[in-house]
Coordinates of C-alpha atoms in Angstrom, one line a residue:
M1 CA 76.6 112.2 102.5
V2 CA 73.2 113.7 101.6
G3 CA 73.4 111.9 98.3
M4 CA 74.0 108.6 100.1
L5 CA 70.9 109.2 102.3
N6 CA 68.7 110.0 99.3
T7 CA 69.9 107.0 97.5
A8 CA 69.1 104.9 100.6
K9 CA 65.5 106.3 100.8
Q10 CA 64.9 105.7 97.2
N11 CA 66.1 102.0 97.5
K12 CA 63.8 101.6 100.5
S13 CA 60.9 102.9 98.4
V14 CA 61.7 100.5 95.6
N15 CA 61.8 97.6 98.1
Q16 CA 58.6 98.6 99.7
G17 CA 57.1 98.6 96.2
V18 CA 58.3 95.1 95.6
D19 CA 56.8 94.0 98.9
I20 CA 53.6 95.6 98.1
V21 CA 53.3 93.3 95.0
K22 CA 54.1 90.3 96.9
E23 CA 51.7 91.0 99.7
L24 CA 48.9 92.0 97.3
R25 CA 49.3 88.6 95.6
A26 CA 49.6 86.7 98.9
S27 CA 46.5 88.3 100.3
R28 CA 44.0 87.5 97.5
G29 CA 40.9 85.9 98.7
H30 CA 40.2 82.4 97.6
I31 CA 36.9 80.8 96.8
H32 CA 36.5 77.6 98.9
F33 CA 33.7 75.1 99.5
D34 CA 32.2 75.5 102.9
Y35 CA 32.2 71.9 104.2
M36 CA 30.6 72.9 107.5
T37 CA 27.2 73.3 105.9
I38 CA 27.3 69.9 104.3
F39 CA 28.8 68.2 107.4
G40 CA 26.2 69.8 109.7
S41 CA 23.3 68.9 107.5
I42 CA 24.5 65.3 107.0
G43 CA 25.2 65.0 110.7
A44 CA 21.7 66.3 111.7
V45 CA 20.0 63.9 109.3
A46 CA 22.1 60.9 110.4
L47 CA 21.5 61.5 114.1
M48 CA 17.7 61.9 113.4
S49 CA 17.6 58.7 111.3
V50 CA 19.4 56.7 114.0
S51 CA 16.8 57.9 116.5
M52 CA 14.0 56.8 114.2
L53 CA 15.6 53.4 113.5
M54 CA 15.9 52.9 117.2
G55 CA 12.2 53.2 117.7
G56 CA 11.1 51.3 114.5
S57 CA 11.1 51.6 110.7
L58 CA 12.2 54.7 108.8
M59 CA 9.1 54.2 106.5
L60 CA 6.9 55.2 109.4
F61 CA 8.2 58.6 108.9
V62 CA 7.6 58.7 105.1
D63 CA 4.4 60.3 103.9
I64 CA 4.1 61.7 100.4
P65 CA 1.0 63.9 100.9
S66 CA 2.7 65.4 104.0
F67 CA 5.8 66.1 101.9
L68 CA 3.9 67.7 99.2
I69 CA 2.0 69.9 101.6
V70 CA 5.3 71.2 103.4
I71 CA 7.6 71.4 100.6
G72 CA 5.3 72.5 97.9
G73 CA 3.3 74.8 100.1
T74 CA 6.6 76.4 101.4
I75 CA 7.9 77.1 97.9
A76 CA 4.4 78.3 96.7
V77 CA 3.9 80.8 99.6
T78 CA 7.4 82.0 99.4
M79 CA 6.9 82.8 95.7
I80 CA 3.8 84.7 96.6
A81 CA 5.8 86.9 98.9
T82 CA 8.7 87.4 96.5
H83 CA 9.3 89.0 93.2
F84 CA 10.1 86.7 90.3
A85 CA 13.5 88.4 89.7
D86 CA 14.5 87.8 93.2
F87 CA 13.2 84.3 93.4
K88 CA 15.0 83.1 90.3
A89 CA 18.3 84.2 91.9
L90 CA 17.7 81.5 94.6
P91 CA 20.3 79.1 93.0
K92 CA 23.0 81.8 93.3
I93 CA 21.9 82.5 96.9
L94 CA 22.3 78.8 97.7
K95 CA 25.6 78.6 95.9
W96 CA 26.8 81.5 98.0
S97 CA 26.1 79.5 101.2
L98 CA 28.4 76.7 99.9
F99 CA 31.1 78.6 98.1
E100 CA 32.5 81.7 99.7
R101 CA 35.5 83.9 99.1
K102 CA 37.6 83.9 102.2
N103 CA 39.2 87.2 102.8
N104 CA 41.2 87.9 105.9
P105 CA 40.3 91.4 107.3
T106 CA 43.8 91.9 108.9
Q107 CA 45.4 91.2 105.4
I108 CA 43.0 93.4 103.6
A109 CA 43.8 96.2 106.1
R110 CA 47.6 95.8 105.7
K111 CA 47.0 95.8 101.8
M112 CA 45.2 99.2 102.1
I113 CA 48.2 100.5 104.2
L114 CA 50.7 99.3 101.7
L115 CA 48.6 101.0 98.8
A116 CA 48.6 104.2 100.9
M117 CA 52.3 104.2 101.3
I118 CA 53.1 103.7 97.7
A119 CA 50.6 106.4 96.8
K120 CA 52.4 108.7 99.3
Q121 CA 55.8 107.9 97.9
K122 CA 55.2 107.7 94.1
G123 CA 51.8 109.4 93.6
I124 CA 48.3 108.2 93.3
L125 CA 48.5 107.6 89.6
T126 CA 51.2 104.9 90.3
L127 CA 48.4 102.6 91.8
E128 CA 47.2 102.0 88.2
N129 CA 50.2 99.8 87.8
Y130 CA 48.7 97.4 90.5
I131 CA 45.2 97.1 89.3
Q132 CA 45.9 93.7 87.8
E133 CA 46.6 92.5 91.3
F134 CA 42.9 92.8 91.9
K135 CA 41.6 91.0 88.8
D136 CA 39.2 89.0 91.0
D137 CA 38.0 91.9 93.0
A138 CA 35.7 94.2 91.0
F139 CA 35.1 96.6 93.8
M140 CA 38.8 97.3 94.5
Q141 CA 39.4 97.7 90.7
R142 CA 36.7 100.4 90.7
C143 CA 38.4 102.0 93.8
I144 CA 41.6 102.3 92.0
V145 CA 40.0 103.5 88.7
N146 CA 38.2 106.3 90.7
L147 CA 41.4 107.3 92.4
T148 CA 43.6 107.4 89.3
D149 CA 40.7 109.3 87.5
G150 CA 41.1 112.0 90.0
T151 CA 37.6 111.7 91.5
S152 CA 37.3 114.0 94.6
P153 CA 37.4 112.5 98.1
K154 CA 33.9 113.7 98.6
D155 CA 32.5 112.2 95.3
L156 CA 34.5 109.1 95.8
E157 CA 33.1 108.6 99.3
E158 CA 29.5 109.0 98.0
I159 CA 30.1 106.4 95.2
L160 CA 31.6 103.8 97.4
K161 CA 28.9 104.2 100.0
T162 CA 26.3 103.7 97.4
D163 CA 28.1 100.6 96.1
L164 CA 28.3 99.2 99.5
A165 CA 24.7 99.9 100.3
S166 CA 23.6 98.3 97.0
M167 CA 25.6 95.1 97.8
A168 CA 24.2 94.9 101.3
Y169 CA 20.6 95.4 99.9
R170 CA 21.1 92.6 97.5
H171 CA 22.3 90.3 100.1
Q172 CA 19.3 91.1 102.4
K173 CA 16.8 90.4 99.5
G174 CA 18.4 86.9 99.2
I175 CA 18.5 86.3 103.0
A176 CA 14.8 87.4 103.2
I177 CA 13.8 84.7 100.8
I178 CA 15.3 82.0 103.0
R179 CA 13.9 83.6 106.1
Q180 CA 10.4 83.6 104.5
G181 CA 10.7 80.0 103.9
A182 CA 11.8 79.2 107.4
D183 CA 8.8 81.1 108.7
V184 CA 6.4 79.4 106.3
A185 CA 7.5 75.8 106.7
P186 CA 6.2 75.3 110.3
A187 CA 3.0 77.0 109.3
M188 CA 2.5 74.6 106.4
G189 CA 3.2 71.9 108.9
L190 CA 0.4 73.0 111.1
I191 CA -1.9 73.4 108.1
G192 CA -1.2 69.7 107.2
T193 CA -2.0 68.8 110.8
L194 CA -5.4 70.5 110.7
I195 CA -6.1 68.7 107.3
G196 CA -5.3 65.4 108.9
L197 CA -7.4 66.1 112.0
V198 CA -10.4 67.3 109.9
Q199 CA -10.1 64.1 107.7
M200 CA -9.9 61.9 110.8
L201 CA -12.9 63.6 112.6
G202 CA -15.0 63.4 109.4
Q203 CA -14.5 59.6 109.0
L204 CA -14.6 58.4 112.6
S205 CA -17.2 55.8 111.4
D206 CA -14.5 54.1 109.5
P207 CA -11.7 53.0 111.8
S208 CA -9.4 52.1 108.8
T209 CA -9.1 55.9 107.9
I210 CA -8.0 57.0 111.4
G211 CA -4.5 55.8 111.2
P212 CA -3.6 57.4 107.9
S213 CA -5.4 60.6 108.8
M214 CA -3.5 60.9 112.1
S215 CA -0.3 60.1 110.4
L216 CA -0.8 63.0 108.1
A217 CA -1.7 65.2 111.0
L218 CA 1.6 64.4 112.8
I219 CA 4.1 63.9 110.0
T220 CA 3.3 67.3 108.4
T221 CA 4.2 69.2 111.7
F222 CA 7.3 67.0 111.8
Y223 CA 8.4 67.9 108.2
G224 CA 7.6 71.6 108.8
A225 CA 9.8 71.7 111.9
I226 CA 12.6 69.9 110.2
L227 CA 12.6 72.2 107.2
G228 CA 12.4 75.4 109.0
S229 CA 14.5 74.7 112.1
M230 CA 17.1 72.2 110.7
F231 CA 17.8 73.7 107.2
L232 CA 16.4 77.1 106.4
N233 CA 16.9 79.0 109.5
P234 CA 20.6 77.9 109.9
L235 CA 21.1 78.6 106.2
A236 CA 19.7 82.2 106.6
N237 CA 22.1 82.6 109.6
K238 CA 25.1 81.6 107.6
L239 CA 24.2 83.9 104.7
E240 CA 23.8 86.7 107.2
R241 CA 27.2 85.9 108.6
N242 CA 28.7 85.9 105.1
S243 CA 27.1 89.1 104.2
E244 CA 28.5 90.8 107.4
E245 CA 32.0 89.6 106.7
E246 CA 31.8 90.9 103.0
V247 CA 30.5 94.2 104.2
L248 CA 33.4 94.5 106.7
I249 CA 35.8 93.7 103.9
M250 CA 34.2 96.4 101.7
K251 CA 34.3 99.0 104.5
L252 CA 38.0 98.4 105.0
R253 CA 38.6 99.0 101.3
M254 CA 36.4 102.0 101.1
I255 CA 38.0 103.6 104.2
G256 CA 41.4 102.9 102.8
T257 CA 40.5 104.3 99.3
I258 CA 39.0 107.5 100.7
S259 CA 42.1 108.0 102.9
I260 CA 44.3 107.5 99.9
A261 CA 42.3 110.1 98.0
K262 CA 42.7 112.7 100.8
Q263 CA 46.5 111.9 100.9
D264 CA 46.2 111.0 104.7
N265 CA 49.2 109.8 106.5
P266 CA 49.2 106.0 106.5
R267 CA 49.6 105.9 110.2
R268 CA 46.2 107.8 110.4
L269 CA 44.7 105.2 108.0
E270 CA 46.0 102.4 110.4
M271 CA 44.1 104.0 113.3
L272 CA 40.9 104.4 111.1
L273 CA 41.0 100.8 109.9
N274 CA 41.6 99.5 113.5
T275 CA 38.4 101.2 114.6
I276 CA 36.1 98.8 112.7
L277 CA 38.4 95.6 112.8
P278 CA 37.5 93.2 115.6
T279 CA 39.9 93.4 118.6
A280 CA 41.7 90.2 117.7
K281 CA 42.3 91.1 114.2
R282 CA 43.6 94.7 114.6
I283 CA 46.8 95.5 113.0
K284 CA 50.1 97.1 114.1
Y285 CA 52.0 97.9 110.9
F286 CA 53.9 100.9 112.3
D287 CA 56.0 100.7 115.4

């Protein structure tokens, strides 16, 4: 009878191991194109263009000097406030706003509990067999390598916290560049307005110059407001949100890894993970 019970437990462990592999593969985050950024930008430009057309020609709102002052000035001033190494990473930052890896926090939490269960049943070294399931996740691979190398829970916590802080810092540097541009763009618009007003007041004796100078004065403010409020600020907000989501995912992995290193009960890990998960995404793995 005892032998039958032991066999049943072993079979259950094997089945759980198979389920772990299936769930690890099913819960991989996939990189996808963020259509909302493109649709939102196109929609805003389209609505604004329709409003312009209803009041006259679109060409009334085209002014090359104003464009150069706002766009060129914003880029130049942002470069002054930024290190070259950070500024040249701008294409990657913009790509990050359009292509993001979607990870479900609930699935990540379940994944960590499953790994904790198999480590409890078969030993931490067994986790090395699952490292290939994280081939697109360098952070999780480092977690498993540190676990199987026998890194102490205290050292592991320090390593992973440093890793998390470094990633968050890199993100904030990129977001700061976009925020800087969003702050500078309206200011460059005001500078263009002042240039136009000075030109207009300096040539009042020639009525033919009043129109172009006034156009420069108004259009630069218009361009600055559009660049800052319609594009750069929303882009910075989206990058901030993406960063927060990625930090949450890394925290879930970090908490799970440290719990496995401490050989905590998976039920306790579930409680720990639920403390940082949003209410709607909390898990109930155990009855």
